[in-house]
Short mmCIF file of C-alpha atoms and ligand atoms in Angstrom, two decimals:
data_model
loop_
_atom_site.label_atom_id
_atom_site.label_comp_id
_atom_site.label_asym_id
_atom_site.label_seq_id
_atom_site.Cartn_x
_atom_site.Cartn_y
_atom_site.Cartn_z
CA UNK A 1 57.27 3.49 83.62
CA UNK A 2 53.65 4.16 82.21
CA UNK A 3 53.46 7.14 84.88
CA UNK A 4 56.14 8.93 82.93
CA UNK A 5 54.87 10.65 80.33
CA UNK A 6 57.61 13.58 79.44
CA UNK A 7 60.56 13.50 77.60
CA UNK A 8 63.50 14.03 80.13
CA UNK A 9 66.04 16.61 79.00
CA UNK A 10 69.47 15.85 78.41
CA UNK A 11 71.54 16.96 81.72
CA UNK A 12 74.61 16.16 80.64
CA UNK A 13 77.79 19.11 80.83
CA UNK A 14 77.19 19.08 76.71
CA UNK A 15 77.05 23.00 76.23
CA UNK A 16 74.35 22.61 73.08
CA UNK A 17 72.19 20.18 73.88
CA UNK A 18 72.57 19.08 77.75
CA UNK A 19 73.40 21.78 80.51
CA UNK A 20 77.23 22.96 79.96
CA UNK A 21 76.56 26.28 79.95
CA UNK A 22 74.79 26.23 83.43
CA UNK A 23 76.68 27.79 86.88
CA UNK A 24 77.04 25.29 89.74
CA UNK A 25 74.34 27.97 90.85
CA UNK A 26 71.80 26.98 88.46
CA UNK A 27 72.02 23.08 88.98
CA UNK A 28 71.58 23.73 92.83
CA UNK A 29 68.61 26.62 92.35
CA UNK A 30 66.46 24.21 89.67
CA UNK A 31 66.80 21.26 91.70
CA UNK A 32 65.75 23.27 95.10
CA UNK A 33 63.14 25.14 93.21
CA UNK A 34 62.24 23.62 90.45
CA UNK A 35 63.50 27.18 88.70
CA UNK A 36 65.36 27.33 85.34
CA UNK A 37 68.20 29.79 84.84
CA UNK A 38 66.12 31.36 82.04
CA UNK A 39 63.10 31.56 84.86
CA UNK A 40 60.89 28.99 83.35
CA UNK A 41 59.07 26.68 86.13
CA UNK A 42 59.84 22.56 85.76
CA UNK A 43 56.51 20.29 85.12
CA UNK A 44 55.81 16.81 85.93
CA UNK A 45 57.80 14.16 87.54
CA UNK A 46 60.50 16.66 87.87
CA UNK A 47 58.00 19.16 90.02
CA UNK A 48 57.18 16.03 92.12
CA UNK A 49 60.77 15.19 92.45
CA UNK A 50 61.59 18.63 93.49
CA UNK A 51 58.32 19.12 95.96
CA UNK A 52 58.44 15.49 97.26
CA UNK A 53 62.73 15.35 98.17
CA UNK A 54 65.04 17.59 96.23
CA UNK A 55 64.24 20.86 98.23
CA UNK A 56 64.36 19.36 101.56
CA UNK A 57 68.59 18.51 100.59
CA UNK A 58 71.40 20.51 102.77
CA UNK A 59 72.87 23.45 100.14
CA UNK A 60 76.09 20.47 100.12
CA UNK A 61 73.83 18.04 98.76
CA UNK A 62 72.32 19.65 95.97
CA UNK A 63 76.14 20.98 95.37
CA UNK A 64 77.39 17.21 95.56
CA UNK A 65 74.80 16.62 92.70
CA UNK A 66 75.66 19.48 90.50
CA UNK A 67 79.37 18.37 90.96
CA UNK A 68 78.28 15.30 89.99
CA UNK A 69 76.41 16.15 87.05
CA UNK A 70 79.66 18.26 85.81
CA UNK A 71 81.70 15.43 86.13
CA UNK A 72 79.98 12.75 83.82
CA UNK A 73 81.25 12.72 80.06
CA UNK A 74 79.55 15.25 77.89
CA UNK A 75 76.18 13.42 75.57
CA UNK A 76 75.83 15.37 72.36
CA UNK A 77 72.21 14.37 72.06
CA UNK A 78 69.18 16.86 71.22
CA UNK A 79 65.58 15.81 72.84
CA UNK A 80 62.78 16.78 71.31
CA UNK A 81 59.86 17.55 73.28
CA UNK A 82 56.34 16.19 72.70
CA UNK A 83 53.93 18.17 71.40
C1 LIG B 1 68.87 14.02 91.62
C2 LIG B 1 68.08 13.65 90.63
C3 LIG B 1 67.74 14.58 89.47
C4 LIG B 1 68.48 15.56 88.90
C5 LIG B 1 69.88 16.01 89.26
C6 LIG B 1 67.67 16.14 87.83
C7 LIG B 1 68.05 17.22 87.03
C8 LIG B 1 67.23 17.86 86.12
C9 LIG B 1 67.53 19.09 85.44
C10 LIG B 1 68.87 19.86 85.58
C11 LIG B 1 66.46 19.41 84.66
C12 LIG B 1 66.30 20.64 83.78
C13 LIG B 1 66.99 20.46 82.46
C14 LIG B 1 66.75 21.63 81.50
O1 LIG B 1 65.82 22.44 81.70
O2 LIG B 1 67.51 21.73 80.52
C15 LIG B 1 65.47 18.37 84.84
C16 LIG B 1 64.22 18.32 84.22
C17 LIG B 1 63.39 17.21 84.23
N1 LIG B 1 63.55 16.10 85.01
FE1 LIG B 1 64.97 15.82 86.42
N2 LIG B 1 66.49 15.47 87.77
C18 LIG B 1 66.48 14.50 88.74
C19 LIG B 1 65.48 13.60 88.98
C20 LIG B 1 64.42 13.33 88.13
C21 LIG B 1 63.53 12.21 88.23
C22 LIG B 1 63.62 11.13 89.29
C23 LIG B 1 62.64 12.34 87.21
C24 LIG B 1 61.52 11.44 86.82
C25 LIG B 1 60.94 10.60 87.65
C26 LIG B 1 62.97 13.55 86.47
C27 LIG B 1 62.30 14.00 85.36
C28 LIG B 1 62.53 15.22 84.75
C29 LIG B 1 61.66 15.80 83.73
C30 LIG B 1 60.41 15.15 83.15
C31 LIG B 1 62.20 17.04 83.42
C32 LIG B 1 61.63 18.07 82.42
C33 LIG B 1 60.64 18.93 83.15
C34 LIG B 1 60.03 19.99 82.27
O3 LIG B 1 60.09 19.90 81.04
O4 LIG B 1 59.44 20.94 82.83
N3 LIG B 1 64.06 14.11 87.05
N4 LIG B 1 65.96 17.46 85.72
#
């Protein structure tokens, strides 16, 4: 995927290095708005997925992904961004 160029975080329910320590709330706000709980704005592919699909999803289909999200096994893995 030449297209992609950023390193995609790790969204696993790990608390230290994927998103653990997000609310249901906060999956279902960044993928409708592209919003991070700590108010940073997503870049990229993930601000085209967001603008071109995610926020046109029902409130129980963003949910259904957050529930999803929380139910795969934890990853302990830390990505490093690019500089
Ligand atoms: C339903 C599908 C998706 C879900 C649930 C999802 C979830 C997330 C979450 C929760 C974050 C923020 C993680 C954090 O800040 O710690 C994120 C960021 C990101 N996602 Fe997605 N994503 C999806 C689809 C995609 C797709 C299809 C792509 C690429 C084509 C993508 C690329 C990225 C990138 C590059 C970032 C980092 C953006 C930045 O650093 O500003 N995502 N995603």
């Amino acid at each position: 995927m030449p297209w992609l160029r950023e390193r995609v975080p790790n969204i696993t329910p790990d608390p230290n290095t994927g998103i653990g320590k997000w609310e249901k709330g906060d999956v279902v706000e960044l993928l409708r708005s592209g919003t991070t709980p700590e108010q940073g704005k997503v870049k990229g592919a993930m601000r085209e997925t967001i603008e071109d699909g995610l926020k046109y999803l029902s409130d129980g289909d963003l949910e259904a992904i957050a529930d999803y999200l929380a139910a795969q096994p934890a990853i302990a893995r830390e990505v490093v961004p690019k500089r």
